[in-house]
N, CA and C atoms as an extended XYZ file, in Angstrom:
585
Properties=species:S:1:pos:R:3:atomname:S:1:resname:S:1:resid:I:1 pbc="F F F"
N         1.266       -1.074       -0.402 N   MET     1
C         0.049        0.063       -0.139 CA  MET     1
C         0.815        1.083       -0.482 C   MET     1
N         0.575        2.512       -0.533 N   ASN     2
C         1.388        3.230       -0.701 CA  ASN     2
C         0.677        4.590        0.433 C   ASN     2
N         1.607        4.836        0.952 N   THR     3
C         1.305        5.697        1.951 CA  THR     3
C         1.815        7.063        1.703 C   THR     3
N         2.534        6.914        0.984 N   THR     4
C         3.382        8.366        0.604 CA  THR     4
C         1.959        9.918        0.171 C   THR     4
N         2.349       10.996        1.444 N   ARG     5
C         1.574       12.139        1.058 CA  ARG     5
C         1.982       12.970        0.210 C   ARG     5
N         0.289       13.622       -0.944 N   THR     6
C         0.702       14.541       -2.033 CA  THR     6
C         0.336       15.374       -1.456 C   THR     6
N         1.477       16.543       -1.760 N   THR     7
C         1.162       17.855       -0.439 CA  THR     7
C         0.459       18.858       -2.050 C   THR     7
N         0.021       19.613       -1.706 N   LYS     8
C        -0.519       20.663       -2.546 CA  LYS     8
C        -0.072       21.333       -3.218 C   LYS     8
N         1.230       21.980       -2.817 N   TYR     9
C         2.281       22.531       -3.187 CA  TYR     9
C         3.340       21.982       -4.211 C   TYR     9
N         3.336       20.746       -4.216 N   GLY    10
C         3.963       19.763       -5.089 CA  GLY    10
C         5.031       19.021       -4.261 C   GLY    10
N         6.638       19.550       -4.283 N   GLN    11
C         6.961       18.023       -3.410 CA  GLN    11
C         8.493       18.775       -3.296 C   GLN    11
N         8.899       18.033       -1.834 N   GLY    12
C        10.285       18.921       -1.662 CA  GLY    12
C        10.701       19.940       -1.268 C   GLY    12
N        11.921       20.829       -1.179 N   LYS    13
C        11.423       22.362       -0.426 CA  LYS    13
C        10.358       23.007       -1.272 C   LYS    13
N        10.130       23.042       -2.930 N   ASP    14
C         9.641       23.780       -3.410 CA  ASP    14
C         7.649       23.973       -2.592 C   ASP    14
N         7.610       22.782       -2.231 N   ALA    15
C         6.482       22.867       -1.181 CA  ALA    15
C         6.304       23.450       -0.096 C   ALA    15
N         7.509       23.172        0.916 N   LEU    16
C         7.609       24.079        2.100 CA  LEU    16
C         8.093       25.199        1.740 C   LEU    16
N         8.189       25.850        0.810 N   LEU    17
C         8.688       27.153        0.919 CA  LEU    17
C         7.634       27.951        0.292 C   LEU    17
N         6.733       27.003       -0.801 N   ALA    18
C         5.348       27.900       -0.916 CA  ALA    18
C         4.139       27.777       -0.341 C   ALA    18
N         4.587       26.716        0.912 N   ALA    19
C         3.238       27.220        2.547 CA  ALA    19
C         3.880       27.995        3.264 C   ALA    19
N         5.034       28.448        2.819 N   THR    20
C         5.452       29.657        4.032 CA  THR    20
C         4.884       30.979        3.421 C   THR    20
N         5.057       30.791        1.943 N   VAL    21
C         4.365       32.518        1.408 CA  VAL    21
C         3.238       32.334        1.619 C   VAL    21
N         2.438       31.115        1.775 N   LYS    22
C         0.809       31.002        1.691 CA  LYS    22
C         0.639       31.644        3.369 C   LYS    22
N         1.723       30.790        5.081 N   VAL    23
C         1.435       31.407        5.846 CA  VAL    23
C         1.062       33.098        5.626 C   VAL    23
N         2.712       33.318        5.354 N   VAL    24
C         3.252       34.546        5.550 CA  VAL    24
C         1.907       35.361        5.388 C   VAL    24
N         1.268       35.319        3.616 N   ALA    25
C         0.631       35.815        3.048 CA  ALA    25
C        -0.912       36.169        3.844 C   ALA    25
N        -1.543       34.678        4.578 N   GLU    26
C        -2.459       34.708        5.484 CA  GLU    26
C        -2.336       35.062        6.632 C   GLU    26
N        -1.276       35.174        7.329 N   ARG    27
C        -0.923       35.564        8.667 CA  ARG    27
C        -0.334       36.551        9.260 C   ARG    27
N         0.662       36.892        8.512 N   GLY    28
C         1.412       37.828        8.356 CA  GLY    28
C         3.057       37.668        9.258 C   GLY    28
N         4.453       37.770        9.441 N   LEU    29
C         5.417       37.210        9.294 CA  LEU    29
C         5.114       37.167       10.708 C   LEU    29
N         4.588       37.084       11.771 N   HIS    30
C         4.415       36.778       13.527 CA  HIS    30
C         3.671       35.402       13.378 C   HIS    30
N         2.776       35.477       12.524 N   GLY    31
C         2.047       33.900       12.185 CA  GLY    31
C         2.991       32.577       11.655 C   GLY    31
N         4.117       33.762       11.429 N   LEU    32
C         4.850       32.114       10.838 CA  LEU    32
C         5.631       30.961       11.543 C   LEU    32
N         5.353       30.300       12.108 N   THR    33
C         5.557       28.681       12.749 CA  THR    33
C         5.903       27.540       11.501 C   THR    33
N         6.664       26.612       12.365 N   PHE    34
C         7.210       25.823       11.029 CA  PHE    34
C         5.641       24.638       11.725 C   PHE    34
N         4.971       24.685       12.635 N   ARG    35
C         3.912       24.076       12.746 CA  ARG    35
C         2.535       24.548       11.309 C   ARG    35
N         2.790       25.874       11.863 N   ALA    36
C         1.989       26.045       10.659 CA  ALA    36
C         2.434       26.570        8.850 C   ALA    36
N         3.440       26.169        8.855 N   VAL    37
C         4.286       25.849        7.282 CA  VAL    37
C         3.638       24.065        7.295 C   VAL    37
N         3.523       23.325        8.199 N   SER    38
C         3.898       21.735        8.159 CA  SER    38
C         1.789       21.551        7.932 C   SER    38
N         1.514       22.555        8.542 N   GLU    39
C        -0.328       22.342        8.288 CA  GLU    39
C        -0.784       22.200        6.884 C   GLU    39
N         0.234       23.725        6.704 N   VAL    40
C        -0.659       24.083        4.840 CA  VAL    40
C         0.146       23.209        4.712 C   VAL    40
N         1.371       22.459        4.059 N   ALA    41
C         2.256       21.898        3.124 CA  ALA    41
C         2.088       19.915        3.454 C   ALA    41
N         1.123       20.209        4.702 N   GLN    42
C         0.850       18.415        4.937 CA  GLN    42
C         1.980       17.638        5.268 C   GLN    42
N         2.569       18.301        5.635 N   VAL    43
C         3.789       17.766        5.831 CA  VAL    43
C         4.174       17.296        7.713 C   VAL    43
N         5.181       16.608        8.259 N   ASN    44
C         5.546       16.564       10.121 CA  ASN    44
C         6.007       18.385        9.708 C   ASN    44
N         6.269       18.714       10.556 N   ASN    45
C         7.412       20.120       11.002 CA  ASN    45
C         8.767       19.164       11.147 C   ASN    45
N         9.375       18.304       10.801 N   THR    46
C        10.899       17.977       11.655 CA  THR    46
C        11.287       18.441       10.096 C   THR    46
N        10.488       18.460        9.090 N   LEU    47
C        10.998       18.250        7.742 CA  LEU    47
C        11.236       19.699        7.103 C   LEU    47
N        10.425       20.235        7.864 N   ILE    48
C        11.398       21.790        7.556 CA  ILE    48
C        12.168       21.977        8.128 C   ILE    48
N        12.332       21.295       10.095 N   SER    49
C        13.701       21.929       10.740 CA  SER    49
C        14.957       21.725        9.818 C   SER    49
N        14.352       20.039        9.387 N   HIS    50
C        15.558       19.338        9.278 CA  HIS    50
C        16.054       19.895        7.937 C   HIS    50
N        15.007       20.741        6.758 N   HIS    51
C        15.445       20.722        5.283 CA  HIS    51
C        16.242       22.445        5.386 C   HIS    51
N        15.589       23.547        6.776 N   PHE    52
C        16.248       25.081        6.922 CA  PHE    52
C        16.033       25.537        8.182 C   PHE    52
N        16.663       24.219        9.078 N   GLY    53
C        16.558       24.621       10.989 CA  GLY    53
C        16.425       25.506       11.093 C   GLY    53
N        16.315       27.258       10.695 N   THR    54
C        15.542       28.168       11.488 CA  THR    54
C        14.442       28.356       11.156 C   THR    54
N        13.644       29.190       11.561 N   LYS    55
C        12.712       30.089       11.131 CA  LYS    55
C        13.263       31.074       10.175 C   LYS    55
N        14.230       31.669       10.528 N   ASP    56
C        14.857       32.564        9.770 CA  ASP    56
C        15.743       32.656        8.546 C   ASP    56
N        16.086       31.235        8.575 N   ALA    57
C        16.413       30.862        7.319 CA  ALA    57
C        15.655       29.916        5.717 C   ALA    57
N        14.362       29.675        6.648 N   LEU    58
C        13.344       29.337        6.151 CA  LEU    58
C        12.182       30.389        5.583 C   LEU    58
N        12.090       31.589        6.246 N   LEU    59
C        12.122       32.844        5.527 CA  LEU    59
C        12.736       33.440        4.501 C   LEU    59
N        14.210       33.797        4.874 N   HIS    60
C        15.180       34.024        3.930 CA  HIS    60
C        14.986       33.526        2.677 C   HIS    60
N        15.035       31.876        2.461 N   GLU    61
C        15.048       31.063        1.096 CA  GLU    61
C        13.513       31.510        0.170 C   GLU    61
N        12.642       31.610        1.368 N   ALA    62
C        11.173       31.910        0.678 CA  ALA    62
C        11.239       33.881        0.462 C   ALA    62
N        11.502       34.195        0.607 N   VAL    63
C        11.736       35.785        0.075 CA  VAL    63
C        12.539       35.907       -1.645 C   VAL    63
N        13.262       34.558       -1.445 N   ALA    64
C        14.454       34.044       -2.622 CA  ALA    64
C        13.318       33.787       -3.309 C   ALA    64
N        12.601       32.917       -2.893 N   TRP    65
C        11.759       31.504       -3.831 CA  TRP    65
C        10.356       32.767       -4.560 C   TRP    65
N         9.842       33.296       -3.849 N   ALA    66
C         8.912       34.412       -4.070 CA  ALA    66
C         9.329       34.810       -5.038 C   ALA    66
N        10.948       36.068       -4.734 N   THR    67
C        11.083       37.026       -6.247 CA  THR    67
C        11.007       36.739       -7.031 C   THR    67
N        11.646       35.095       -6.990 N   ALA    68
C        12.083       34.550       -8.641 CA  ALA    68
C        11.004       34.007       -9.321 C   ALA    68
N        10.285       33.049       -8.721 N   ARG    69
C         8.709       33.010       -9.130 CA  ARG    69
C         7.950       33.927       -9.553 C   ARG    69
N         8.155       35.475       -9.031 N   SER    70
C         6.861       36.277       -9.423 CA  SER    70
C         7.453       36.887      -10.762 C   SER    70
N         9.354       37.126      -10.426 N   MET    71
C         9.709       37.820      -11.492 CA  MET    71
C         9.260       36.698      -12.844 C   MET    71
N         9.618       35.543      -12.783 N   ARG    72
C         9.691       34.143      -14.031 CA  ARG    72
C         8.041       34.795      -14.287 C   ARG    72
N         7.332       34.443      -13.540 N   LEU    73
C         5.684       34.770      -13.476 CA  LEU    73
C         5.512       35.715      -14.556 C   LEU    73
N         5.685       36.934      -14.388 N   SER    74
C         5.326       38.333      -14.682 CA  SER    74
C         6.380       38.577      -15.946 C   SER    74
N         7.655       37.590      -16.006 N   ASP    75
C         7.765       37.744      -17.206 CA  ASP    75
C         9.232       39.349      -17.407 C   ASP    75
N         9.314       39.930      -16.422 N   ILE    76
C         9.381       41.191      -16.695 CA  ILE    76
C        10.928       41.404      -17.424 C   ILE    76
N        11.509       39.963      -16.950 N   SER    77
C        13.242       39.649      -17.633 CA  SER    77
C        12.873       39.184      -19.459 C   SER    77
N        11.985       39.029      -19.414 N   SER    78
C        11.813       38.339      -21.034 CA  SER    78
C        10.914       39.205      -22.216 C   SER    78
N        10.302       39.942      -21.808 N   THR    79
C         9.186       41.114      -22.122 CA  THR    79
C        10.277       41.976      -22.927 C   THR    79
N         9.086       42.503      -23.894 N   ASP    80
C         9.683       43.030      -25.218 CA  ASP    80
C         9.414       45.112      -24.436 C   ASP    80
N         8.178       44.636      -24.124 N   SER    81
C         7.497       46.295      -23.460 CA  SER    81
C         6.322       46.321      -22.633 C   SER    81
N         6.349       47.556      -22.039 N   ILE    82
C         5.056       47.655      -21.133 CA  ILE    82
C         3.856       47.941      -21.770 C   ILE    82
N         3.431       47.023      -22.304 N   ASP    83
C         1.924       46.813      -23.117 CA  ASP    83
C         0.570       46.197      -22.645 C   ASP    83
N        -0.367       46.647      -23.391 N   SER    84
C        -1.667       45.978      -23.012 CA  SER    84
C        -1.335       44.450      -22.595 C   SER    84
N        -0.762       43.378      -23.253 N   ASN    85
C        -0.243       41.841      -22.892 CA  ASN    85
C         0.682       42.141      -22.029 C   ASN    85
N         1.742       43.068      -21.261 N   PHE    86
C         2.087       42.914      -20.162 CA  PHE    86
C         0.887       43.257      -18.523 C   PHE    86
N        -0.005       44.233      -19.178 N   ALA    87
C        -1.056       44.163      -18.650 CA  ALA    87
C        -1.741       43.828      -18.164 C   ALA    87
N        -2.066       42.982      -18.741 N   ARG    88
C        -2.790       41.796      -18.749 CA  ARG    88
C        -2.112       40.350      -18.189 C   ARG    88
N        -1.136       40.478      -18.720 N   GLU    89
C         0.140       38.837      -17.897 CA  GLU    89
C         0.091       39.243      -16.094 C   GLU    89
N         0.510       40.699      -16.085 N   LEU    90
C         0.215       41.082      -14.284 CA  LEU    90
C        -0.674       41.307      -13.822 C   LEU    90
N        -1.672       41.638      -14.149 N   VAL    91
C        -3.149       41.424      -13.899 CA  VAL    91
C        -3.663       39.603      -13.679 C   VAL    91
N        -3.459       38.707      -14.329 N   GLU    92
C        -3.707       37.716      -14.517 CA  GLU    92
C        -2.783       36.705      -13.238 C   GLU    92
N        -1.594       37.687      -13.521 N   LEU    93
C        -0.677       36.663      -12.029 CA  LEU    93
C        -1.289       37.440      -11.166 C   LEU    93
N        -2.169       38.354      -10.420 N   VAL    94
C        -1.987       38.730       -9.227 CA  VAL    94
C        -2.892       38.281       -9.174 C   VAL    94
N        -3.742       38.061       -9.500 N   ASP    95
C        -5.307       37.070       -9.172 CA  ASP    95
C        -5.040       35.792       -9.337 C   ASP    95
N        -3.855       35.018       -9.789 N   ARG    96
C        -3.838       33.778      -10.083 CA  ARG    96
C        -3.276       33.326       -8.880 C   ARG    96
N        -1.919       34.086       -7.907 N   GLU    97
C        -1.484       33.994       -7.554 CA  GLU    97
C        -1.074       35.636       -6.465 C   GLU    97
N        -2.352       35.545       -5.500 N   PRO    98
C        -1.627       36.734       -4.998 CA  PRO    98
C        -0.948       36.660       -3.518 C   PRO    98
N        -1.209       35.582       -2.650 N   HIS    99
C        -0.191       34.945       -1.809 CA  HIS    99
C         1.384       35.706       -2.194 C   HIS    99
N         1.951       35.577       -3.481 N   LEU   100
C         2.965       35.407       -3.783 CA  LEU   100
C         2.952       37.455       -3.467 C   LEU   100
N         1.864       38.027       -3.841 N   GLN   101
C         2.690       39.530       -3.612 CA  GLN   101
C         2.613       39.896       -2.143 C   GLN   101
N         0.836       39.322       -1.957 N   MET   102
C         0.923       39.394       -0.161 CA  MET   102
C         2.228       39.023        0.276 C   MET   102
N         2.732       37.767        0.402 N   PHE   103
C         4.153       37.214        1.358 CA  PHE   103
C         5.380       38.344        1.009 C   PHE   103
N         5.377       39.053       -0.130 N   GLN   104
C         6.523       40.217       -0.704 CA  GLN   104
C         6.246       41.632        0.234 C   GLN   104
N         5.123       41.863        0.039 N   TYR   105
C         4.665       42.752        1.003 CA  TYR   105
C         4.197       42.987        2.853 C   TYR   105
N         4.357       42.140        2.820 N   GLU   106
C         4.428       41.790        4.385 CA  GLU   106
C         5.933       41.206        4.765 C   GLU   106
N         6.907       40.905        4.202 N   PHE   107
C         7.932       40.770        4.003 CA  PHE   107
C         8.635       42.307        4.301 C   PHE   107
N         7.980       42.982        3.071 N   ILE   108
C         8.700       44.294        3.392 CA  ILE   108
C         7.993       45.761        3.848 C   ILE   108
N         6.909       45.190        4.784 N   LEU   109
C         7.094       45.914        5.593 CA  LEU   109
C         8.079       45.616        7.265 C   LEU   109
N         7.504       43.843        7.155 N   GLU   110
C         8.480       43.715        8.690 CA  GLU   110
C         9.972       43.919        8.370 C   GLU   110
N        10.700       44.322        7.616 N   SER   111
C        12.147       44.770        7.726 CA  SER   111
C        11.836       46.472        8.022 C   SER   111
N        10.798       47.178        8.203 N   ARG   112
C        10.800       48.163        8.456 CA  ARG   112
C        11.016       47.727       10.148 C   ARG   112
N        10.586       47.288       10.651 N   ARG   113
C        10.636       46.863       11.909 CA  ARG   113
C        11.925       45.947       12.222 C   ARG   113
N        12.134       45.547       11.901 N   ARG   114
C        13.590       44.053       11.843 CA  ARG   114
C        14.618       44.946       11.039 C   ARG   114
N        15.897       45.448       11.432 N   PRO   115
C        16.845       45.972       10.581 CA  PRO   115
C        17.528       44.753       10.073 C   PRO   115
N        17.254       43.798       10.316 N   ASP   116
C        18.263       42.881        9.649 CA  ASP   116
C        17.704       42.352        8.581 C   ASP   116
N        16.341       42.271        8.230 N   LEU   117
C        16.031       42.438        6.770 CA  LEU   117
C        16.040       43.725        5.769 C   LEU   117
N        16.466       44.629        7.111 N   HIS   118
C        16.405       45.325        5.035 CA  HIS   118
C        17.735       45.080        3.659 C   HIS   118
N        18.328       44.753        4.090 N   ASP   119
C        19.136       44.209        2.705 CA  ASP   119
C        18.507       43.663        1.808 C   ASP   119
N        18.037       43.037        2.576 N   GLU   120
C        16.850       41.609        1.444 CA  GLU   120
C        16.466       42.599        1.014 C   GLU   120
N        15.680       43.552        1.725 N   ALA   121
C        14.682       43.823        1.553 CA  ALA   121
C        14.325       45.297        0.211 C   ALA   121
N        15.422       45.303        0.323 N   VAL   122
C        16.004       46.464       -0.592 CA  VAL   122
C        17.009       46.069       -1.837 C   VAL   122
N        16.974       44.252       -1.995 N   ALA   123
C        17.135       43.151       -2.848 CA  ALA   123
C        16.480       43.234       -3.519 C   ALA   123
N        15.104       43.040       -2.558 N   LEU   124
C        14.090       42.483       -4.101 CA  LEU   124
C        13.211       43.053       -4.238 C   LEU   124
N        13.317       44.705       -4.074 N   TYR   125
C        13.135       45.986       -4.979 CA  TYR   125
C        14.356       46.180       -5.943 C   TYR   125
N        15.182       46.063       -5.606 N   GLU   126
C        15.788       46.257       -6.937 CA  GLU   126
C        16.172       44.939       -7.739 C   GLU   126
N        15.441       44.371       -7.839 N   GLY   127
C        15.951       43.038       -8.482 CA  GLY   127
C        14.446       43.743       -9.661 C   GLY   127
N        13.092       43.426       -8.809 N   TYR   128
C        12.865       44.539       -9.991 CA  TYR   128
C        13.010       45.688      -11.400 C   TYR   128
N        13.484       46.943       -9.760 N   ILE   129
C        14.085       47.669      -10.698 CA  ILE   129
C        14.481       47.874      -11.497 C   ILE   129
N        15.684       46.640      -11.677 N   GLY   130
C        17.093       46.644      -12.291 CA  GLY   130
C        15.552       45.439      -14.026 C   GLY   130
N        15.187       44.559      -13.732 N   ALA   131
C        14.793       44.200      -14.337 CA  ALA   131
C        13.598       45.176      -15.551 C   ALA   131
N        13.314       45.959      -14.655 N   LEU   132
C        12.117       46.826      -15.300 CA  LEU   132
C        13.557       47.935      -16.373 C   LEU   132
N        14.501       48.286      -15.305 N   GLU   133
C        15.673       49.027      -16.302 CA  GLU   133
C        15.999       48.584      -17.629 C   GLU   133
N        16.433       46.976      -17.379 N   ASN   134
C        17.069       46.534      -18.506 CA  ASN   134
C        16.112       47.091      -19.657 C   ASN   134
N        15.055       46.525      -19.195 N   LEU   135
C        13.610       46.440      -20.427 CA  LEU   135
C        13.464       47.641      -21.421 C   LEU   135
N        13.419       49.139      -20.786 N   LEU   136
C        13.881       50.690      -20.699 CA  LEU   136
C        14.806       51.001      -21.665 C   LEU   136
N        16.477       50.319      -21.363 N   THR   137
C        17.136       50.411      -21.935 CA  THR   137
C        17.199       49.921      -23.092 C   THR   137
N        16.475       48.618      -23.454 N   LYS   138
C        16.934       48.072      -25.240 CA  LYS   138
C        15.690       48.897      -25.923 C   LYS   138
N        14.364       49.139      -24.812 N   GLN   139
C        13.627       50.192      -25.828 CA  GLN   139
C        14.112       51.572      -25.767 C   GLN   139
N        15.631       52.490      -25.483 N   GLY   140
C        15.789       53.357      -26.264 CA  GLY   140
C        15.555       54.196      -24.657 C   GLY   140
N        15.249       53.870      -23.912 N   HIS   141
C        15.005       55.258      -23.188 CA  HIS   141
C        17.052       55.415      -22.254 C   HIS   141
N        16.831       56.541      -21.892 N   VAL   142
C        18.099       57.445      -21.566 CA  VAL   142
C        17.473       57.486      -19.769 C   VAL   142
N        18.658       57.194      -19.245 N   ASN   143
C        18.066       57.963      -17.357 CA  ASN   143
C        17.700       56.775      -17.539 C   ASN   143
N        17.528       55.429      -17.019 N   THR   144
C        16.772       54.503      -16.992 CA  THR   144
C        16.223       54.004      -15.544 C   THR   144
N        17.350       54.389      -14.708 N   ARG   145
C        17.116       54.403      -13.272 CA  ARG   145
C        16.195       55.067      -12.686 C   ARG   145
N        16.493       56.202      -12.201 N   PRO   146
C        14.962       56.575      -12.346 CA  PRO   146
C        13.443       55.849      -12.939 C   PRO   146
N        13.607       56.247      -13.790 N   LEU   147
C        12.623       56.029      -14.615 CA  LEU   147
C        11.984       54.278      -14.156 C   LEU   147
N        13.226       53.398      -14.490 N   ALA   148
C        12.382       52.504      -13.527 CA  ALA   148
C        11.976       52.152      -12.332 C   ALA   148
N        12.955       52.848      -11.334 N   ARG   149
C        12.085       53.309       -9.743 CA  ARG   149
C        10.890       53.244      -10.270 C   ARG   149
N        10.788       54.767      -10.918 N   ALA   150
C         9.335       56.160      -11.066 CA  ALA   150
C         8.149       54.391      -11.288 C   ALA   150
N         8.387       54.142      -12.644 N   ILE   151
C         7.589       52.753      -13.380 CA  ILE   151
C         6.998       51.848      -12.719 C   ILE   151
N         8.648       51.178      -11.108 N   PHE   152
C         8.036       49.840      -10.742 CA  PHE   152
C         7.403       51.214       -9.351 C   PHE   152
N         7.374       52.065       -8.606 N   ALA   153
C         6.699       52.005       -7.730 CA  ALA   153
C         5.256       52.614       -8.379 C   ALA   153
N         4.633       52.432       -9.436 N   THR   154
C         3.499       52.376      -10.265 CA  THR   154
C         3.041       51.056       -9.967 C   THR   154
N         3.490       50.164      -10.080 N   LEU   155
C         3.195       49.263      -10.814 CA  LEU   155
C         2.712       48.197       -9.555 C   LEU   155
N         3.927       49.323       -8.426 N   ASP   156
C         3.718       48.007       -6.640 CA  ASP   156
C         2.842       48.803       -6.254 C   ASP   156
N         2.246       49.545       -6.614 N   GLY   157
C         1.073       50.493       -5.634 CA  GLY   157
C        -0.271       49.996       -6.576 C   GLY   157
N         0.017       49.889       -7.732 N   LEU   158
C        -1.150       49.106       -8.963 CA  LEU   158
C        -1.558       48.192       -8.239 C   LEU   158
N        -0.575       46.622       -7.930 N   VAL   159
C        -0.321       45.660       -7.654 CA  VAL   159
C        -0.978       45.825       -6.016 C   VAL   159
N        -0.322       46.732       -5.023 N   LEU   160
C        -1.608       46.834       -3.878 CA  LEU   160
C        -2.581       46.753       -4.010 C   LEU   160
N        -3.178       48.211       -5.215 N   GLN   161
C        -4.432       48.160       -5.115 CA  GLN   161
C        -5.296       47.358       -5.989 C   GLN   161
N        -4.732       46.450       -6.431 N   GLN   162
C        -5.656       45.007       -7.061 CA  GLN   162
C        -5.995       44.057       -5.610 C   GLN   162
N        -4.874       44.037       -4.633 N   LEU   163
C        -5.006       43.212       -3.949 CA  LEU   163
C        -5.986       43.822       -3.142 C   LEU   163
N        -5.910       44.790       -2.799 N   THR   164
C        -6.889       45.425       -1.986 CA  THR   164
C        -8.490       45.848       -1.738 C   THR   164
N        -8.249       46.837       -3.046 N   VAL   165
C        -9.908       47.455       -3.107 CA  VAL   165
C        -9.907       47.404       -4.376 C   VAL   165
N        -8.778       47.548       -5.764 N   ALA   166
C        -9.354       48.182       -6.955 CA  ALA   166
C        -9.480       46.456       -7.744 C   ALA   166
N       -10.571       47.081       -8.948 N   ASP   167
C       -10.668       45.740       -9.847 CA  ASP   167
C        -9.472       45.549      -10.779 C   ASP   167
N        -9.577       44.751      -11.305 N   PRO   168
C        -8.414       44.039      -11.816 CA  PRO   168
C        -8.303       45.075      -13.116 C   PRO   168
N        -9.481       45.235      -13.990 N   LYS   169
C        -9.759       45.640      -15.294 CA  LYS   169
C        -9.172       47.818      -15.253 C   LYS   169
N        -9.317       48.146      -13.976 N   SER   170
C        -8.806       49.529      -13.353 CA  SER   170
C        -7.244       49.248      -13.052 C   SER   170
N        -6.807       48.044      -12.945 N   VAL   171
C        -5.443       48.412      -12.830 CA  VAL   171
C        -4.856       47.966      -14.173 C   VAL   171
N        -5.737       47.316      -14.463 N   GLN   172
C        -5.209       46.852      -16.415 CA  GLN   172
C        -4.919       48.576      -17.009 C   GLN   172
N        -6.449       49.106      -16.484 N   ASP   173
C        -5.981       50.200      -17.374 CA  ASP   173
C        -5.052       51.020      -17.097 C   ASP   173
N        -4.563       50.988      -16.172 N   ALA   174
C        -3.632       52.173      -15.773 CA  ALA   174
C        -2.342       51.607      -16.361 C   ALA   174
N        -2.092       50.085      -16.208 N   ILE   175
C        -0.491       49.863      -16.132 CA  ILE   175
C        -0.635       50.028      -17.815 C   ILE   175
N        -1.511       49.679      -18.657 N   GLU   176
C        -1.225       50.303      -20.247 CA  GLU   176
C        -1.254       51.759      -20.481 C   GLU   176
N        -2.099       52.812      -19.486 N   CYS   177
C        -1.496       54.162      -19.316 CA  CYS   177
C        -0.289       54.412      -19.620 C   CYS   177
N         0.897       53.476      -18.493 N   ILE   178
C         1.786       53.601      -18.535 CA  ILE   178
C         2.945       53.951      -19.856 C   ILE   178
N         2.641       52.273      -20.479 N   GLU   179
C         2.978       52.541      -21.989 CA  GLU   179
C         2.762       53.838      -22.742 C   GLU   179
N         1.558       54.696      -22.812 N   LYS   180
C         1.224       55.742      -23.255 CA  LYS   180
C         1.849       56.832      -23.257 C   LYS   180
N         2.656       56.671      -21.493 N   LEU   181
C         3.989       57.655      -21.153 CA  LEU   181
C         5.098       57.499      -21.627 C   LEU   181
N         4.592       56.065      -22.047 N   LEU   182
C         6.937       55.975      -21.998 CA  LEU   182
C         6.947       55.834      -23.353 C   LEU   182
N         5.773       56.023      -24.349 N   GLU   183
C         5.851       56.475      -26.223 CA  GLU   183
C         6.230       57.813      -26.202 C   GLU   183
N         5.564       58.539      -24.813 N   ALA   184
C         5.770       59.828      -24.548 CA  ALA   184
C         7.479       60.183      -24.816 C   ALA   184
N         7.700       59.680      -23.545 N   ASN   185
C         8.539       60.214      -23.151 CA  ASN   185
C        10.542       59.716      -23.763 C   ASN   185
N         9.968       58.877      -25.121 N   LEU   186
C        10.650       57.912      -25.675 CA  LEU   186
C        10.537       59.345      -26.849 C   LEU   186
N         9.692       59.488      -26.889 N   SER   187
C         9.241       60.630      -28.515 CA  SER   187
C        10.525       61.652      -27.912 C   SER   187
N         9.504       62.116      -27.075 N   THR   188
C        10.180       63.501      -26.318 CA  THR   188
C        11.869       63.574      -26.569 C   THR   188
N        12.355       61.967      -25.749 N   THR   189
C        14.007       62.032      -26.237 CA  THR   189
C        14.435       62.414      -27.009 C   THR   189
N        14.043       61.550      -28.129 N   GLN   190
C        14.458       61.237      -29.536 CA  GLN   190
C        14.375       62.783      -30.015 C   GLN   190
N        13.264       63.200      -30.262 N   VAL   191
C        13.281       64.678      -30.235 CA  VAL   191
C        14.657       65.563      -30.002 C   VAL   191
N        14.231       65.619      -28.471 N   GLY   192
C        15.728       65.916      -27.973 CA  GLY   192
C        17.146       65.957      -28.645 C   GLY   192
N        17.538       64.758      -28.963 N   SER   193
C        18.769       64.112      -29.543 CA  SER   193
C        19.084       64.221      -30.682 C   SER   193
N        18.001       64.422      -30.894 N   SER   194
C        18.134       64.780      -32.889 CA  SER   194
C        18.380       66.284      -33.110 C   SER   194
N        18.234       67.460      -32.428 N   SER   195
C        18.075       68.964      -32.114 CA  SER   195
C        19.730       68.859      -31.899 C   SER   195
């Protein structure tokens, strides 16, 4: 008889990290315990201890896992432009996997209270900003770092709104407006450089 238990989130460390993201998204960082993660992952909590050792180690790996997954699913690093397809895909990602974003917001807020998490929170945001900067450079924009930071701040705020108060259609429409602003910025930059 096969007694292997199948978890809701897959197998191995990924299942434990996905369960950690879900726990933090639903209960906040103060609700993160090995027991809570084991209940969501449907495994014995000693398995979590075996893989990660400490709650902080689990948290740090979960941040890296959630960020990498979110970047991969939003496809920021391989997209050609912030357009209607990008807007639709981002809105769908937030709808499909809200725990990824909620986890990251919980972590960012906790980094304000826990200085030991500050550098990791900065790295999380800088990863997104760096991906946007690469995209803007490919499109021919100049002075891309501040522009990437401004766009990321807008997208970050829109995602938060989608998670809390805004309907996905209004968020998608707002993201599509970013495309028009970028087109205008690029036109202005090209006109200015040819004078």
